[in-house]
Short mmCIF file of C-alpha atoms and ligand atoms in Angstrom, two decimals:
data_model
loop_
_atom_site.label_atom_id
_atom_site.label_comp_id
_atom_site.label_asym_id
_atom_site.label_seq_id
_atom_site.Cartn_x
_atom_site.Cartn_y
_atom_site.Cartn_z
CA MET O 1 42.10 -136.53 -117.86
CA GLY O 2 44.65 -135.76 -115.53
CA THR O 3 47.77 -134.02 -114.27
CA TYR O 4 50.32 -136.04 -112.79
CA ALA O 5 53.94 -134.99 -111.40
CA VAL O 6 56.11 -137.79 -111.69
CA THR O 7 59.92 -137.40 -110.54
CA GLY O 8 63.07 -140.31 -111.57
CA SER O 9 60.10 -139.93 -115.30
CA ALA O 10 63.67 -139.77 -117.17
CA SER O 11 64.51 -143.71 -115.97
CA GLY O 12 63.26 -147.27 -114.55
CA MET O 13 60.37 -147.35 -113.07
CA GLY O 14 59.68 -143.60 -112.57
CA LYS O 15 59.51 -143.60 -116.82
CA ALA O 16 57.97 -146.45 -116.88
CA ALA O 17 55.02 -144.87 -114.66
CA ALA O 18 55.20 -141.60 -116.70
CA ASP O 19 54.83 -143.86 -120.28
CA ARG O 20 51.82 -145.32 -118.48
CA LEU O 21 50.18 -142.64 -117.50
CA ARG O 22 50.66 -141.14 -120.68
CA THR O 23 49.33 -143.82 -122.86
CA ASP O 24 46.19 -143.76 -120.24
CA GLY O 25 45.55 -140.72 -121.75
CA HIS O 26 47.16 -138.02 -118.46
CA THR O 27 49.00 -135.30 -118.75
CA VAL O 28 52.50 -136.07 -117.34
CA ILE O 29 54.85 -133.25 -115.97
CA GLY O 30 58.32 -134.47 -115.64
CA VAL O 31 61.52 -133.91 -113.14
CA ASP O 32 64.86 -135.65 -113.45
CA LEU O 33 67.71 -135.14 -114.30
CA LYS O 34 67.31 -134.41 -117.99
CA ASP O 35 65.45 -135.43 -121.26
CA VAL O 36 61.85 -134.18 -119.32
CA GLU O 37 59.81 -131.32 -119.19
CA ILE O 38 61.78 -129.54 -116.18
CA VAL O 39 65.26 -130.46 -115.29
CA ALA O 40 66.36 -130.36 -111.62
CA ASP O 41 68.61 -131.84 -109.49
CA LEU O 42 66.50 -132.59 -106.55
CA SER O 43 70.36 -133.40 -104.57
CA THR O 44 69.90 -129.44 -103.46
CA SER O 45 67.01 -127.17 -101.86
CA ALA O 46 67.03 -124.95 -104.11
CA GLY O 47 66.69 -127.35 -106.87
CA ARG O 48 63.62 -128.76 -104.93
CA ALA O 49 61.97 -125.45 -104.55
CA ASP O 50 62.69 -124.66 -107.97
CA ALA O 51 61.28 -127.92 -109.15
CA ALA O 52 58.73 -128.06 -107.23
CA ALA O 53 57.28 -124.04 -108.66
CA ARG O 54 58.15 -124.92 -111.73
CA VAL O 55 55.47 -128.15 -111.78
CA LEU O 56 52.88 -125.94 -110.16
CA THR O 57 53.10 -123.51 -112.70
CA LEU O 58 52.63 -125.84 -115.49
CA ALA O 59 50.21 -127.79 -113.45
CA GLY O 60 48.11 -124.13 -112.38
CA GLY O 61 48.22 -124.70 -109.52
CA ILE O 62 45.99 -128.23 -109.78
CA LEU O 63 47.56 -131.50 -109.92
CA ASP O 64 45.59 -134.78 -109.63
CA GLY O 65 48.68 -136.90 -108.37
CA ALA O 66 52.03 -136.99 -108.30
CA VAL O 67 55.01 -139.29 -107.89
CA LEU O 68 58.14 -139.47 -106.49
CA ALA O 69 60.01 -141.92 -108.21
CA ALA O 70 63.63 -140.30 -108.37
CA GLY O 71 66.36 -141.88 -106.30
CA LEU O 72 69.96 -143.05 -105.50
CA GLY O 73 70.84 -147.06 -105.26
CA PRO O 74 72.90 -147.67 -102.09
CA VAL O 75 76.41 -146.53 -103.74
CA PRO O 76 79.33 -146.29 -101.11
CA GLY O 77 80.78 -142.12 -100.91
CA ARG O 78 77.05 -140.81 -102.52
CA GLU O 79 75.55 -141.33 -99.37
CA ARG O 80 74.32 -137.17 -99.12
CA LEU O 81 72.95 -137.52 -102.49
CA ILE O 82 70.82 -140.57 -101.24
CA GLY O 83 69.61 -138.85 -98.50
CA GLU O 84 69.05 -135.48 -100.24
CA VAL O 85 66.96 -137.29 -103.46
CA ASN O 86 65.58 -140.70 -101.59
CA TYR O 87 64.06 -138.18 -98.13
CA PHE O 88 64.21 -134.48 -98.72
CA GLY O 89 63.40 -134.94 -102.85
CA VAL O 90 59.89 -136.33 -101.61
CA VAL O 91 59.19 -134.49 -98.20
CA ASP O 92 59.44 -131.15 -100.08
CA LEU O 93 58.16 -131.51 -103.09
CA LEU O 94 55.11 -132.75 -101.95
CA THR O 95 55.16 -130.34 -99.28
CA ALA O 96 55.13 -128.04 -101.99
CA TRP O 97 52.64 -129.13 -104.11
CA ARG O 98 49.87 -130.11 -100.83
CA PRO O 99 47.88 -127.12 -101.70
CA ALA O 100 47.31 -127.91 -105.88
CA LEU O 101 46.39 -131.99 -104.81
CA ALA O 102 44.13 -130.71 -102.12
CA ALA O 103 42.22 -128.31 -105.32
CA ALA O 104 42.02 -131.40 -107.15
CA ASP O 105 39.04 -133.76 -106.77
CA SER O 106 40.77 -137.00 -104.73
CA ALA O 107 44.22 -136.55 -105.37
CA LYS O 108 46.62 -139.95 -105.42
CA VAL O 109 50.38 -140.02 -104.59
CA VAL O 110 52.38 -142.62 -104.98
CA VAL O 111 55.96 -142.19 -103.22
CA PHE O 112 58.54 -144.97 -104.19
CA SER O 113 59.94 -147.01 -99.81
CA SER O 114 61.53 -150.39 -100.84
CA ASN O 115 61.69 -153.18 -99.64
CA SER O 116 64.65 -152.56 -97.75
CA THR O 117 62.59 -151.22 -95.50
CA THR O 118 62.69 -154.41 -93.34
CA THR O 119 64.97 -156.34 -95.32
CA VAL O 120 68.29 -154.75 -94.27
CA PRO O 121 68.50 -155.68 -91.39
CA LEU O 122 70.32 -152.68 -88.17
CA VAL O 123 69.04 -149.69 -89.96
CA PRO O 124 70.11 -147.54 -86.88
CA GLY O 125 67.15 -145.77 -85.33
CA GLY O 126 69.52 -142.47 -85.51
CA THR O 127 69.41 -142.39 -88.82
CA VAL O 128 65.55 -142.47 -89.10
CA ARG O 129 65.53 -140.10 -86.48
CA GLY O 130 67.58 -137.73 -87.85
CA PHE O 131 65.77 -137.83 -91.55
CA LEU O 132 62.23 -137.43 -90.14
CA ALA O 133 63.97 -133.90 -87.83
CA GLY O 134 65.27 -132.31 -90.52
CA ASN O 135 68.79 -133.11 -90.53
CA LEU O 136 71.23 -134.77 -93.03
CA ASP O 137 74.06 -134.66 -90.42
CA ARG O 138 72.15 -136.82 -88.14
CA ALA O 139 71.35 -139.11 -90.12
CA ILE O 140 74.89 -140.26 -92.05
CA ARG O 141 75.85 -139.73 -88.59
CA PRO O 142 75.37 -142.83 -86.87
CA THR O 143 76.36 -144.88 -90.29
CA LYS O 144 79.76 -143.54 -90.40
CA LYS O 145 81.41 -146.47 -88.63
CA PHE O 146 80.05 -149.05 -91.52
CA GLY O 147 82.90 -147.72 -93.59
CA LYS O 148 81.82 -148.18 -97.55
CA ASN O 149 78.63 -150.26 -96.49
CA GLY O 150 77.98 -147.34 -94.33
CA ALA O 151 75.64 -146.27 -97.98
CA ALA O 152 72.88 -149.37 -98.05
CA PHE O 153 72.04 -148.37 -93.74
CA VAL O 154 72.03 -144.24 -95.42
CA TYR O 155 69.41 -146.22 -98.55
CA ALA O 156 67.51 -148.22 -96.26
CA GLY O 157 67.54 -145.16 -93.43
CA SER O 158 65.76 -142.29 -95.82
CA LYS O 159 63.64 -145.17 -97.37
CA ILE O 160 61.81 -146.10 -93.45
CA ALA O 161 62.32 -142.52 -92.85
CA VAL O 162 60.47 -141.57 -96.05
CA THR O 163 57.79 -144.43 -95.61
CA ARG O 164 56.69 -143.27 -91.72
CA TRP O 165 56.87 -139.51 -93.20
CA MET O 166 54.11 -140.08 -95.48
CA ARG O 167 52.01 -142.91 -92.78
CA ARG O 168 52.08 -139.89 -90.28
CA THR O 169 51.22 -136.95 -93.22
CA ALA O 170 48.45 -139.35 -95.02
CA VAL O 171 45.91 -139.31 -91.45
CA THR O 172 46.41 -135.89 -91.01
CA LYS O 173 43.58 -132.71 -91.83
CA GLU O 174 45.22 -130.93 -94.16
CA TRP O 175 45.80 -134.71 -96.48
CA ALA O 176 43.18 -137.48 -95.65
CA GLY O 177 40.59 -134.72 -94.49
CA ALA O 178 40.95 -132.66 -97.21
CA GLY O 179 40.75 -135.89 -99.74
CA ILE O 180 45.01 -136.81 -101.08
CA ARG O 181 45.23 -140.15 -101.04
CA LEU O 182 49.19 -140.48 -99.89
CA ASN O 183 49.77 -144.04 -100.12
CA ALA O 184 52.86 -146.00 -101.11
CA ILE O 185 55.11 -148.34 -103.43
CA ALA O 186 58.11 -150.77 -101.38
CA PRO O 187 59.78 -152.60 -104.60
CA GLY O 188 61.87 -155.05 -104.43
CA ALA O 189 65.04 -156.10 -106.81
CA ILE O 190 63.21 -154.55 -109.76
CA LEU O 191 65.33 -154.95 -113.30
CA THR O 192 65.92 -151.62 -113.77
CA PRO O 193 69.09 -149.21 -114.93
CA LEU O 194 69.63 -148.68 -110.87
CA LEU O 195 69.01 -152.87 -110.29
CA GLN O 196 71.35 -153.24 -113.69
CA ARG O 197 74.10 -150.62 -112.45
CA GLN O 198 74.87 -153.07 -109.47
CA LEU O 199 74.91 -156.42 -111.27
CA ASP O 200 77.34 -154.87 -113.46
CA ASP O 201 79.83 -154.04 -110.13
CA PRO O 202 81.85 -157.77 -108.81
CA ALA O 203 81.14 -155.33 -105.62
CA THR O 204 77.38 -155.49 -105.58
CA ALA O 205 76.23 -158.51 -107.97
CA GLY O 206 76.87 -161.39 -105.32
CA ALA O 207 75.20 -159.65 -102.98
CA VAL O 208 71.91 -159.12 -105.45
CA ASN O 209 72.17 -162.45 -107.20
CA SER O 210 71.70 -164.34 -103.96
CA PHE O 211 69.25 -162.53 -102.02
CA PRO O 212 66.52 -164.70 -101.44
CA VAL O 213 63.59 -164.03 -103.69
CA PRO O 214 60.91 -166.13 -103.08
CA ILE O 215 59.49 -166.59 -106.76
CA GLY O 216 62.68 -166.18 -108.41
CA GLY O 217 63.84 -163.38 -110.51
CA PHE O 218 63.69 -159.94 -110.65
CA GLY O 219 60.60 -157.62 -111.61
CA THR O 220 60.38 -155.46 -114.04
CA ALA O 221 59.55 -151.03 -114.43
CA GLU O 222 56.48 -152.29 -116.43
CA SER O 223 54.85 -154.70 -113.88
CA ILE O 224 54.99 -151.87 -111.01
CA ALA O 225 54.23 -148.95 -113.16
CA ASP O 226 50.60 -150.86 -113.44
CA TRP O 227 50.43 -150.73 -109.92
CA VAL O 228 50.83 -147.68 -109.80
CA ALA O 229 48.69 -146.41 -111.90
CA PHE O 230 46.53 -148.44 -110.25
CA MET O 231 46.90 -147.14 -107.21
CA LEU O 232 46.08 -144.01 -108.66
CA SER O 233 43.14 -144.88 -110.44
CA PRO O 234 39.72 -144.64 -109.09
CA ASN O 235 40.31 -147.90 -107.46
CA GLY O 236 42.65 -145.82 -104.66
CA ASN O 237 40.37 -144.16 -102.90
CA PHE O 238 40.19 -146.45 -100.21
CA LEU O 239 44.00 -146.53 -99.87
CA VAL O 240 45.33 -143.72 -97.51
CA GLY O 241 48.72 -144.90 -96.26
CA ALA O 242 49.13 -147.80 -97.22
CA VAL O 243 52.72 -149.58 -98.20
CA ILE O 244 51.80 -151.79 -101.14
CA VAL O 245 55.04 -154.12 -101.25
CA VAL O 246 55.74 -156.46 -104.55
CA ASP O 247 59.02 -157.30 -104.21
CA GLY O 248 58.76 -161.69 -105.18
CA GLY O 249 57.78 -162.16 -101.10
CA SER O 250 61.78 -161.58 -100.04
CA ASP O 251 59.57 -159.28 -96.88
CA ALA O 252 57.07 -162.27 -96.42
CA TYR O 253 59.84 -164.48 -96.16
CA PHE O 254 62.24 -162.64 -93.78
CA ARG O 255 59.26 -160.61 -92.01
CA SER O 256 56.18 -163.16 -92.05
CA ASP O 257 55.79 -162.68 -88.21
CA ASP O 258 56.49 -159.33 -87.50
CA TRP O 259 53.26 -157.52 -89.21
CA PRO O 260 50.15 -157.62 -88.29
CA VAL O 261 50.55 -157.85 -84.90
CA PRO O 262 48.31 -156.58 -82.45
CA VAL O 263 48.23 -153.62 -80.33
CA PRO O 264 50.80 -154.25 -77.30
CA VAL O 265 49.94 -153.60 -73.88
CA SER O 266 52.27 -150.55 -73.74
CA GLY O 267 49.99 -149.02 -76.77
CA VAL O 268 46.62 -149.20 -75.71
CA LEU O 269 46.43 -145.42 -73.72
CA ARG O 270 47.96 -143.95 -76.62
CA TYR O 271 45.39 -146.12 -78.85
CA PHE O 272 42.21 -144.66 -77.14
CA GLN O 273 43.08 -141.19 -76.49
CA LEU O 274 43.69 -141.41 -80.60
CA SER O 275 40.25 -142.76 -81.07
CA LYS O 276 38.54 -140.55 -78.48
CA LYS O 277 40.68 -137.66 -80.45
CA PHE O 278 39.37 -138.72 -83.70
CA ARG O 279 35.52 -139.16 -81.99
CA SER O 280 35.87 -135.30 -81.02
CA ASN O 281 37.19 -134.25 -84.38
CA LYS O 282 40.42 -132.63 -83.33
CA GLY O 283 41.94 -135.44 -85.54
CA ILE O 284 40.75 -136.02 -89.49
CA PRO O 285 37.27 -133.49 -89.11
CA CYS O 286 36.10 -134.48 -92.22
CA VAL O 287 37.39 -137.57 -95.00
CA ARG O 288 35.83 -136.93 -98.81
P1 NAD K 301 66.89 -145.21 -111.65
O1 NAD K 301 68.47 -145.33 -111.62
O2 NAD K 301 66.28 -146.06 -112.90
O3 NAD K 301 65.74 -144.27 -111.91
C1 NAD K 301 65.97 -142.94 -111.51
C2 NAD K 301 66.09 -141.45 -111.38
O4 NAD K 301 66.08 -140.46 -110.34
C3 NAD K 301 66.82 -141.55 -112.94
O5 NAD K 301 66.29 -141.05 -113.99
C4 NAD K 301 67.48 -141.02 -112.36
O6 NAD K 301 68.02 -139.78 -113.06
C5 NAD K 301 66.81 -139.72 -111.22
N1 NAD K 301 67.39 -138.75 -109.87
C6 NAD K 301 68.39 -139.65 -109.47
N2 NAD K 301 68.94 -138.01 -109.05
C7 NAD K 301 68.10 -137.31 -110.02
C8 NAD K 301 67.89 -135.80 -108.90
N3 NAD K 301 69.21 -135.85 -108.02
N4 NAD K 301 67.47 -134.97 -108.92
C9 NAD K 301 66.70 -135.56 -109.85
N5 NAD K 301 66.47 -136.91 -110.58
C10 NAD K 301 67.77 -137.54 -109.84
O7 NAD K 301 65.73 -146.04 -110.62
P2 NAD K 301 64.49 -147.03 -110.66
O8 NAD K 301 65.27 -148.44 -109.71
O9 NAD K 301 63.68 -147.03 -111.58
O10 NAD K 301 64.19 -146.12 -108.82
C11 NAD K 301 63.09 -145.53 -109.02
C12 NAD K 301 62.99 -145.98 -107.01
O11 NAD K 301 62.65 -146.74 -106.89
C13 NAD K 301 64.27 -145.06 -106.75
O12 NAD K 301 63.64 -144.47 -105.55
C14 NAD K 301 65.00 -145.84 -105.99
O13 NAD K 301 65.15 -146.03 -104.95
C15 NAD K 301 63.25 -146.93 -105.77
N6 NAD K 301 63.89 -148.53 -105.76
C16 NAD K 301 64.02 -149.04 -106.76
C17 NAD K 301 64.50 -150.74 -106.96
C18 NAD K 301 65.16 -151.43 -107.62
O14 NAD K 301 65.47 -152.58 -107.26
N7 NAD K 301 65.12 -150.77 -109.26
C19 NAD K 301 63.77 -151.67 -105.30
C20 NAD K 301 63.62 -150.64 -104.55
C21 NAD K 301 63.15 -149.57 -104.96
#
């Protein structure tokens, strides 16, 4: 049985994942604003550092895995909070936990992305680049022109950036090379308190209810928790840098032909350079 850190474990999908891991016999160290083992505010860098350190102490320096589910929805006026929790609340914690994950045998991490990464149009590239550069002001600036709709672009931008960070990081020698499997789940509309708040608000209910979901209805937190448990199990040993989309078909509906795509002519040189680098062991020296 393993020890897992789960952020956002007081509600919704984080709570369902924590419950499922405990039912399976694992030890869970929950991180949230209330009602969990470690009460911490992931919207500040001091709160993130405190949460990261206290998890490491409770885990005794070895983590078998982590689930990064804490997050805010696209609520107008909360743009900074959204960016702080959804992007830095993942990157800062995982960076601090990496040695403890590497110390375990075959550690596995699931980051909560979202299908908004591929279904929200016109997310400014500057927002994604701002997050990846670690600069929240730069990330938010290009969304201001959208007024109160800007929160939706900060939200989708934070999820695109955290997913790109995950994919870039997953394949490095410090992560895959150290035996850590880093992946993301991208849920669509899942009926949690976060979605319920959007359904209860007349300003957002229409958009949620009319959003195309080919299979119909909403997903459940418990079914997402089952996916998370599967990704954290030995079945996930060969899963690295993957984004598992569980959204009733919305992404496929809007983007059916956008992936997979062959490497374009402009990318062939880089493709061969990366192959050569990997062969010469400058990339990942050894994946367990
Ligand atoms: P939720 O609101 O039910 O749970 C989120 C949890 O994060 C809450 O317990 C909350 O207290 C915690 N949290 C928020 N701010 C925090 C902070 N500053 N410090 C510590 N904890 C904080 O939401 P959910 O629907 O279960 O969402 C889980 C994740 O899935 C989020 O990252 C969300 O963006 C993402 N997501 C949700 C949906 C959906 O439809 N529900 C869809 C796609 C992605």
